[in-house]
XYZ file of C-alpha atoms in Angstrom:
610
model
C 235.134 214.177 130.881
C 231.904 215.059 129.184
C 230.531 217.439 131.777
C 233.708 219.182 132.650
C 234.743 219.614 128.953
C 231.752 221.826 128.346
C 233.254 224.434 130.774
C 236.712 224.121 129.658
C 238.245 226.720 127.310
C 238.577 225.455 123.711
C 242.127 224.270 122.589
C 243.800 225.075 119.431
C 244.826 221.683 117.848
C 246.610 220.488 114.749
C 244.329 218.651 112.332
C 244.647 216.338 109.267
C 242.031 214.918 106.830
C 241.841 211.108 106.302
C 242.354 210.330 102.682
C 242.629 207.355 100.272
C 246.229 206.186 99.414
C 248.464 203.289 98.869
C 250.500 201.665 101.557
C 253.369 199.370 100.544
C 253.919 196.247 102.684
C 257.594 195.952 103.210
C 260.036 193.795 105.127
C 263.226 195.477 106.440
C 266.139 193.163 107.502
C 269.807 193.354 108.087
C 271.973 191.738 105.536
C 275.652 191.205 104.768
C 277.113 191.913 101.229
C 278.757 188.854 99.631
C 280.557 188.667 96.295
C 279.138 186.694 93.542
C 282.257 184.659 93.593
C 285.401 184.715 95.769
C 288.630 183.129 94.451
C 292.083 182.770 96.108
C 294.593 182.652 93.281
C 297.165 179.909 93.911
C 300.189 178.973 92.024
C 299.799 175.557 90.243
C 303.586 175.191 89.812
C 306.543 175.467 91.919
C 309.159 178.000 91.030
C 310.320 181.522 91.512
C 307.985 184.489 91.071
C 309.612 186.813 88.631
C 306.832 189.323 87.720
C 303.562 190.783 88.991
C 301.127 192.325 86.328
C 298.552 193.744 88.543
C 298.031 196.619 90.978
C 296.459 196.089 94.387
C 292.623 196.932 94.229
C 292.634 196.775 90.421
C 289.529 195.473 88.556
C 290.709 192.619 86.400
C 289.004 190.641 83.594
C 288.827 186.815 83.380
C 291.913 185.477 81.649
C 294.062 188.529 82.371
C 297.802 187.784 83.111
C 298.375 188.406 86.855
C 301.873 187.005 87.570
C 304.696 185.097 85.882
C 306.661 182.129 87.471
C 310.189 181.483 85.956
C 309.266 179.008 83.108
C 312.787 178.107 82.173
C 313.089 174.730 83.897
C 309.840 173.671 82.309
C 310.977 174.794 78.915
C 314.004 172.492 79.276
C 311.759 169.637 80.311
C 309.729 170.215 77.171
C 312.837 170.096 74.952
C 313.826 166.798 76.684
C 310.469 165.392 76.157
C 310.452 166.426 72.440
C 313.905 164.697 71.936
C 312.785 161.476 73.601
C 309.650 161.633 71.193
C 311.984 161.849 68.150
C 313.956 158.819 69.148
C 311.115 156.633 70.141
C 309.264 157.721 66.913
C 312.294 156.386 64.792
C 312.230 153.112 66.631
C 308.527 152.800 65.919
C 309.067 153.529 62.278
C 311.748 150.894 61.940
C 309.575 148.214 63.734
C 306.715 148.897 61.411
C 309.106 148.474 58.293
C 310.255 145.135 59.878
C 306.656 144.091 60.434
C 305.834 144.686 56.768
C 308.717 142.622 55.573
C 307.876 139.700 58.054
C 304.305 139.666 56.818
C 305.501 139.087 53.148
C 307.797 136.372 54.257
C 305.212 134.660 56.297
C 302.844 134.772 53.248
C 305.633 132.952 51.323
C 306.002 130.602 54.189
C 309.746 131.645 54.268
C 309.798 132.430 58.003
C 308.120 131.216 61.014
C 304.849 132.643 62.111
C 306.251 133.399 65.562
C 308.895 135.833 64.203
C 306.299 137.796 62.496
C 304.080 137.992 65.605
C 306.963 139.119 67.787
C 307.640 141.902 65.356
C 303.990 143.080 65.426
C 304.200 143.271 69.167
C 307.400 145.290 68.963
C 305.436 147.787 66.841
C 302.764 148.159 69.432
C 305.332 148.657 72.230
C 306.932 151.369 70.287
C 303.659 153.147 69.682
C 302.979 153.074 73.458
C 306.482 154.604 73.946
C 305.727 157.275 71.584
C 302.351 158.177 73.308
C 304.228 158.442 76.628
C 306.609 160.868 74.930
C 303.693 162.951 73.621
C 302.129 163.081 77.223
C 305.506 164.146 78.523
C 305.516 166.930 75.941
C 301.938 168.069 76.969
C 302.880 167.948 80.538
C 305.818 170.239 79.982
C 303.763 172.580 77.965
C 301.223 172.633 80.657
C 303.740 173.495 83.205
C 304.846 176.371 81.221
C 301.375 177.561 80.929
C 300.982 177.320 84.725
C 304.004 179.602 85.016
C 301.738 182.282 83.592
C 299.199 182.929 86.410
C 295.875 184.374 84.975
C 292.576 185.650 86.589
C 290.033 182.794 86.853
C 287.106 185.277 87.170
C 286.486 188.920 86.649
C 286.468 191.107 89.746
C 288.512 193.230 92.062
C 291.830 192.036 93.338
C 292.853 192.515 96.910
C 296.212 192.981 98.553
C 299.139 191.082 97.155
C 300.357 188.288 99.480
C 303.633 187.431 97.573
C 306.253 189.635 96.115
C 308.432 189.103 93.060
C 311.604 187.075 93.833
C 310.016 184.735 96.306
C 309.788 181.020 95.645
C 306.131 180.020 95.332
C 304.638 176.547 95.482
C 301.391 174.805 95.046
C 300.468 174.795 98.776
C 300.753 178.494 99.581
C 298.383 179.139 102.729
C 297.221 182.519 101.518
C 297.680 182.215 97.786
C 299.065 185.054 95.700
C 295.956 187.347 95.863
C 292.115 187.134 96.367
C 289.704 188.191 93.603
C 286.051 189.081 94.440
C 283.446 189.382 91.765
C 281.404 192.325 92.806
C 279.259 193.109 89.781
C 276.606 191.985 90.409
C 276.982 191.692 94.083
C 274.774 189.575 96.399
C 273.441 190.297 99.963
C 272.652 187.376 102.327
C 269.829 188.292 104.849
C 267.587 186.394 107.076
C 263.760 186.352 106.980
C 261.432 185.309 109.870
C 259.718 182.134 109.285
C 256.277 183.770 109.618
C 257.071 185.653 106.485
C 258.191 182.745 104.384
C 254.673 181.793 102.945
C 253.911 185.330 101.603
C 257.371 185.872 100.353
C 257.545 182.354 98.602
C 254.128 183.025 97.124
C 255.199 186.299 95.775
C 258.419 184.960 94.238
C 256.524 182.069 92.563
C 254.249 184.474 91.034
C 256.738 187.192 89.998
C 260.086 185.357 90.025
C 261.517 187.738 92.589
C 260.788 190.603 95.038
C 262.048 194.077 94.492
C 264.709 194.830 96.927
C 266.475 198.070 98.018
C 269.767 198.142 99.895
C 270.331 201.061 102.354
C 273.295 202.057 104.460
C 273.588 201.397 108.143
C 271.570 204.384 109.024
C 268.786 203.354 106.545
C 268.910 206.898 105.036
C 270.899 206.434 101.828
C 270.011 204.089 98.940
C 273.002 201.993 97.934
C 271.545 199.844 95.161
C 268.424 198.211 93.585
C 267.953 194.743 92.987
C 265.792 191.716 93.663
C 265.418 188.888 95.990
C 265.730 185.767 93.890
C 266.328 182.658 96.159
C 265.488 181.324 99.561
C 267.652 178.691 101.468
C 266.137 175.091 101.724
C 265.720 174.941 105.509
C 264.873 177.033 108.487
C 267.495 177.732 111.248
C 265.755 176.289 114.369
C 267.895 178.264 116.750
C 266.735 181.584 115.389
C 263.573 180.794 113.553
C 264.775 182.382 110.397
C 265.676 181.364 106.805
C 268.549 182.667 104.759
C 267.743 184.459 101.541
C 269.957 186.005 98.877
C 269.300 189.112 96.984
C 271.214 190.264 93.843
C 272.149 193.918 93.127
C 273.821 195.544 90.113
C 277.018 197.183 91.525
C 278.895 198.763 88.601
C 280.468 201.527 90.772
C 281.294 199.225 93.668
C 279.154 200.879 96.158
C 278.420 197.624 97.789
C 281.504 196.225 99.493
C 282.130 192.637 100.619
C 281.086 191.992 104.277
C 279.386 195.286 104.545
C 276.291 195.421 106.746
C 273.230 196.850 104.837
C 269.557 197.341 105.545
C 267.491 195.671 102.889
C 263.834 196.436 102.251
C 261.724 194.012 100.359
C 258.525 195.052 98.663
C 256.236 192.148 99.392
C 252.892 193.712 98.340
C 250.928 197.151 98.052
C 247.631 197.987 99.632
C 245.733 200.235 97.295
C 242.917 202.804 98.094
C 242.978 202.421 101.833
C 242.132 205.083 104.324
C 245.300 206.745 105.641
C 246.111 209.236 108.325
C 249.252 210.582 109.947
C 250.449 208.099 112.554
C 250.543 210.790 115.265
C 246.656 211.020 115.029
C 246.280 207.441 116.373
C 246.096 207.204 120.182
C 246.153 204.232 122.492
C 243.812 203.518 125.470
C 242.549 200.759 127.608
C 239.929 199.958 124.983
C 242.336 199.919 122.092
C 243.295 202.366 119.371
C 241.228 205.595 118.719
C 241.350 208.919 117.094
C 239.641 212.203 117.789
C 237.329 213.090 114.953
C 236.311 216.716 114.695
C 232.437 217.162 114.426
C 230.615 219.933 112.596
C 230.104 221.686 115.834
C 233.812 221.999 116.492
C 233.726 219.338 119.236
C 235.730 216.154 119.235
C 234.445 212.603 119.251
C 236.458 209.632 120.439
C 236.369 207.095 117.530
C 237.772 203.525 117.983
C 239.761 202.394 114.890
C 241.415 199.395 113.672
C 245.008 200.212 112.555
C 246.485 198.435 109.595
C 250.085 198.502 108.189
C 252.004 201.643 108.360
C 254.647 203.208 106.081
C 256.915 205.922 107.658
C 254.731 208.478 109.307
C 251.537 207.414 107.548
C 249.210 204.672 108.961
C 246.461 202.749 107.174
C 242.960 202.560 108.954
C 241.123 199.228 108.242
C 237.843 200.257 109.954
C 236.388 203.073 112.021
C 237.241 206.019 109.767
C 236.169 207.327 106.450
C 238.075 209.384 103.830
C 237.367 213.075 104.453
C 237.217 212.798 108.172
C 239.032 215.496 110.047
C 241.151 214.080 112.869
C 243.335 215.735 115.558
C 247.049 215.227 115.176
C 248.493 217.773 117.789
C 247.151 218.864 121.219
C 245.156 215.675 121.782
C 246.691 215.110 125.153
C 244.421 217.665 126.758
C 241.207 216.611 125.035
C 238.296 214.352 126.108
C 235.259 213.280 124.284
C 232.989 216.218 123.550
C 235.605 218.861 124.092
C 235.517 222.106 121.926
C 238.513 222.625 119.840
C 239.765 225.347 117.540
C 241.290 224.510 114.185
C 244.276 226.367 112.891
C 242.343 228.092 110.271
C 239.879 229.396 112.838
C 242.339 230.491 115.430
C 242.760 234.048 114.140
C 238.858 234.599 114.058
C 238.617 233.109 117.514
C 241.252 235.453 118.908
C 239.502 238.486 117.428
C 236.037 237.423 118.802
C 237.705 236.895 122.249
C 239.291 240.379 122.053
C 236.031 241.989 121.323
C 234.227 240.106 124.198
C 237.059 240.779 126.734
C 235.777 243.327 129.371
C 237.893 246.197 130.452
C 239.569 246.120 133.866
C 237.280 247.213 136.547
C 236.808 247.516 140.394
C 239.535 248.372 142.636
C 242.097 247.112 140.103
C 240.778 249.725 137.577
C 241.130 252.479 140.289
C 244.683 251.390 141.166
C 245.661 251.310 137.485
C 244.479 254.913 137.258
C 246.398 255.687 140.443
C 249.579 254.221 139.098
C 249.347 256.058 135.775
C 247.627 253.662 133.410
C 245.478 255.400 130.879
C 241.816 254.543 131.081
C 240.136 253.253 127.842
C 238.061 255.973 126.307
C 234.316 255.657 126.443
C 232.278 254.859 123.394
C 232.534 257.789 120.944
C 235.025 259.611 122.997
C 237.608 260.171 120.208
C 239.537 258.883 117.258
C 240.935 255.247 117.238
C 237.449 253.668 118.237
C 235.091 251.812 116.251
C 231.562 250.911 117.318
C 230.652 247.236 117.328
C 227.361 245.609 116.870
C 226.312 245.904 120.380
C 226.706 249.649 120.612
C 229.958 249.544 122.588
C 233.371 250.680 121.367
C 236.754 249.037 120.847
C 240.031 250.680 121.378
C 242.196 251.316 118.409
C 245.401 250.583 120.375
C 246.111 247.560 118.158
C 246.004 249.718 115.020
C 248.126 252.369 116.768
C 250.659 249.696 117.704
C 250.879 248.303 114.145
C 251.343 251.936 112.785
C 254.088 252.589 115.241
C 255.727 249.288 114.357
C 255.561 250.021 110.674
C 256.973 253.534 111.242
C 259.815 251.984 113.420
C 260.637 249.475 110.724
C 260.477 252.100 108.021
C 263.143 254.177 109.896
C 265.484 251.278 109.941
C 265.953 251.385 106.107
C 265.668 247.551 105.763
C 266.708 245.783 102.582
C 264.148 243.750 100.705
C 265.431 240.482 102.105
C 265.338 241.891 105.624
C 261.809 243.338 105.068
C 260.664 239.803 103.980
C 262.197 238.213 106.982
C 260.751 240.789 109.336
C 257.268 240.398 107.865
C 257.645 236.495 108.397
C 258.779 236.940 111.944
C 255.896 239.137 112.898
C 253.467 236.991 110.995
C 254.546 233.972 112.930
C 254.407 235.921 116.156
C 250.873 237.030 115.347
C 249.812 233.322 114.813
C 251.351 232.270 118.129
C 249.996 235.252 120.001
C 246.394 234.524 118.734
C 246.750 230.930 119.872
C 247.977 232.045 123.317
C 244.630 233.742 123.973
C 244.463 235.580 127.365
C 247.820 234.218 128.546
C 249.619 237.542 128.832
C 252.929 236.102 129.954
C 252.940 233.860 126.935
C 252.119 236.849 124.527
C 254.745 238.988 126.152
C 257.356 236.259 125.595
C 256.346 235.676 122.029
C 256.877 239.354 121.259
C 260.241 239.349 123.105
C 261.264 236.396 120.950
C 260.053 238.179 117.717
C 262.166 241.250 118.624
C 265.227 239.101 119.330
C 264.706 237.495 116.008
C 264.437 240.835 114.320
C 267.528 242.026 115.933
C 269.345 238.992 114.615
C 268.942 240.118 110.979
C 269.824 243.702 111.620
C 273.172 245.415 111.006
C 274.866 247.170 114.080
C 273.531 250.504 112.880
C 270.012 249.252 112.420
C 270.113 247.625 115.831
C 271.005 250.979 117.403
C 268.129 252.661 115.642
C 265.824 249.800 116.721
C 266.741 250.116 120.444
C 266.363 253.961 120.269
C 262.895 253.626 118.687
C 261.770 251.048 121.255
C 263.099 253.408 124.045
C 260.916 256.124 122.775
C 257.801 253.861 122.797
C 258.316 252.953 126.408
C 256.837 254.963 129.229
C 259.040 257.859 130.118
C 260.630 257.862 126.612
C 260.889 260.624 124.336
C 257.673 259.451 122.401
C 255.606 259.040 125.552
C 253.834 261.222 127.827
C 254.222 259.633 131.180
C 253.059 261.541 134.126
C 255.492 263.278 136.315
C 256.471 261.273 139.500
C 256.094 264.554 141.536
C 252.379 264.427 140.820
C 250.844 263.354 144.215
C 248.717 260.380 144.121
C 244.986 260.525 144.999
C 242.560 258.067 146.194
C 238.840 258.163 145.059
C 235.989 257.288 147.238
C 234.608 253.713 146.805
C 231.634 254.772 144.803
C 233.761 256.927 142.550
C 236.341 254.125 142.065
C 233.628 251.584 141.302
C 232.171 254.007 138.694
C 235.466 254.927 137.121
C 236.600 251.343 137.145
C 234.011 250.441 134.684
C 235.624 252.796 132.220
C 239.268 251.788 133.006
C 241.248 249.718 130.631
C 244.757 249.168 129.756
C 245.818 250.044 126.222
C 247.924 247.190 124.856
C 249.495 246.793 121.507
C 248.447 243.273 120.542
C 250.751 240.496 119.359
C 248.679 240.410 116.233
C 250.034 243.804 115.192
C 253.631 242.711 116.318
C 253.838 245.638 118.810
C 255.545 244.976 122.105
C 253.141 245.686 125.066
C 253.322 249.339 126.400
C 251.479 251.560 128.687
C 250.144 254.838 127.518
C 250.257 257.947 129.697
C 247.295 258.955 131.695
C 245.103 261.779 131.044
C 245.096 264.811 133.556
C 243.215 263.606 136.529
C 240.056 265.551 137.617
C 239.716 266.666 141.205
C 237.379 263.921 141.990
C 238.628 261.257 139.614
C 240.640 258.122 140.487
C 243.896 260.037 140.651
C 242.601 263.257 142.263
C 243.483 264.542 145.598
C 239.908 264.885 146.578
C 239.019 261.345 145.743
C 242.085 259.980 147.752
C 241.165 262.221 150.688
C 237.499 260.952 150.880
C 238.794 257.381 150.543
C 241.087 257.855 153.441
C 238.470 259.857 155.506
C 236.158 256.735 155.031
C 238.658 254.633 156.695
C 238.907 256.908 159.579
C 242.678 257.343 159.555
C 244.461 259.435 162.001
C 247.103 262.071 161.041
C 249.981 259.568 161.417
C 248.271 256.903 159.414
C 247.338 259.266 156.681
C 251.046 260.402 156.398
C 252.163 256.788 156.203
C 249.329 256.025 153.587
C 250.613 258.952 151.498
C 254.127 257.581 151.608
C 252.921 254.091 150.698
C 251.008 255.139 147.642
C 253.633 257.657 146.493
C 256.230 254.833 146.543
C 254.080 252.394 144.773
C 253.311 255.179 142.149
C 256.972 255.616 141.569
C 257.716 251.933 141.342
C 254.819 251.429 138.853
C 255.798 254.244 136.623
C 259.437 252.781 136.505
C 258.237 249.427 135.049
C 256.508 248.387 131.745
C 255.605 244.988 133.085
C 251.943 244.780 134.055
C 252.580 242.020 136.517
C 255.187 244.194 138.150
C 252.380 246.999 138.420
C 249.952 244.494 140.027
C 252.596 243.388 142.394
C 253.301 246.989 143.436
C 249.541 247.547 143.951
C 249.247 244.425 146.134
C 252.274 245.445 148.315
C 250.773 248.889 148.725
C 247.620 247.456 150.054
C 249.449 244.978 152.281
C 251.349 247.933 153.799
C 248.185 249.976 154.099
C 246.536 247.123 155.806
C 249.449 246.753 158.284
C 248.972 250.239 159.664
C 245.204 249.950 160.223
C 243.324 248.981 163.317
C 240.949 246.079 163.144
C 237.899 248.285 162.707
C 239.736 250.127 159.857
C 240.600 246.863 158.314
C 236.947 245.704 158.274
C 236.081 249.044 156.576
C 238.792 248.481 154.000
C 237.501 245.022 153.259
C 233.903 246.286 152.907
C 235.055 249.147 150.596
C 236.979 246.768 148.416
C 233.946 244.277 148.215
C 231.719 247.275 147.337
C 234.161 248.260 144.614
C 234.256 244.745 143.235
C 230.490 244.504 143.182
C 230.139 247.855 141.304
C 232.903 246.989 138.932
C 231.468 243.640 137.834
C 234.143 241.600 139.429
C 236.875 243.191 137.639
C 239.041 243.955 140.791
């Protein structure tokens, strides 16, 4: 960790700042929608169903007429009961008159007391008969009322179970129809027994807990309501208790027996330290975060994690508001490692570019041999700017940006296309700066940017774009690549080492959005890296015979041709390595030793660049 981290290259990481915020304490449980009331409508009378006054799925009101059973038999019974009442009422009236007469006669002692008492009893009997008749009339009227089947509750009717014309009775197994009262609707859910004290305490204080019903995916809110009651016992088999929440359901979003996710707001933590959950890491010693120090190093800081909400977690201890923590790229960090924040990535890339040394040694000589343009010395020409150390920087990046701007201008982009192109190359610039010295990654980033640009172009613009890119490649109309007929030359070791210190590869950086390209070499001097005299002295130093010299000329000529046909620097290096392998294969052991010594000397003179 610590000692090795000091020598490791800094990593670009994602960061976030710890802040104070509120974290809601919630319980999320699975529940089932249940109607406020479920009623199976049964016929309370036997008879033939002659009419149905509802549509399946219709919302009905309490007392609304749903169906009609044939009432005629019960209307006849009513008339019969009314006739019986009239007859018995007449008998009662007659008995009352007789009793009044007998009472006068008894007062005059004209009749026996027994006769009067019998007449009084007859009056009471007739009164009882009349009451029976009245009950029969009420029963007949009630049967007629039962023939008119009405909705006992307001709600939504289901599918009809009986069709008109069928004989219905009071013991129908499925009834006529089922009515569910859906507004309000309720949801039955289960809560773990460990949460009961907290939930019960909050319900006692507030009368209910805010509840939100989500669909099965927990992504769409279906209804808002409250948890208003708990069951009176815990289910010992599951360790849970049933609870019921009530939700307003005017549009019928909640459907009976529907599974929903219910979130209960139990409490809210206020003014707690919060960080993105991805910043929290787990180790053998517990949870920790990487805190970025003032010197751009990270410190492993143990923390105590509290409740979380979505992608935000609360920190109970170990972290303060305002601390900057690592959120992305922490897998390759250790305590004390140096990091680069996104806001500093561009400045770091520019600093590294200024400090990057040009290629030297035998690699510089072979790049000159293969047609790579050496970097101009300080003050050698336009496109250079002196830095604070007295050196010079190549203006290839600015030249690449100018070429890209000219190429884009030639495409006649619309305003929308121009905005998208700017965004594409801005993203590529950021990614390229983060890639640092990884040339393959930078090259892939630019290829991806060019592909994204082509995706927004019209066919005509694509053709122009490809033509413009072809001109910028070596050998294109806009390049000045050397002729393949020019004979390669090899410098002597000292000359190679000296020229290698001034050799560089002009690259259009990803920061300017320009694809990597190789500029044409300047005309070689007789004694320079590509001059015939230099190559001859190098070969003479090895002591090659005539046959070996001819083979060496062929080897380097083929390598030069292969290098000039490719824009890939890795391919150029591969051609160089293959050339030396072929040269090494034709040498004697003493010549191989001389070659190794010359290459070692070139590396030492070129500061290790080769």
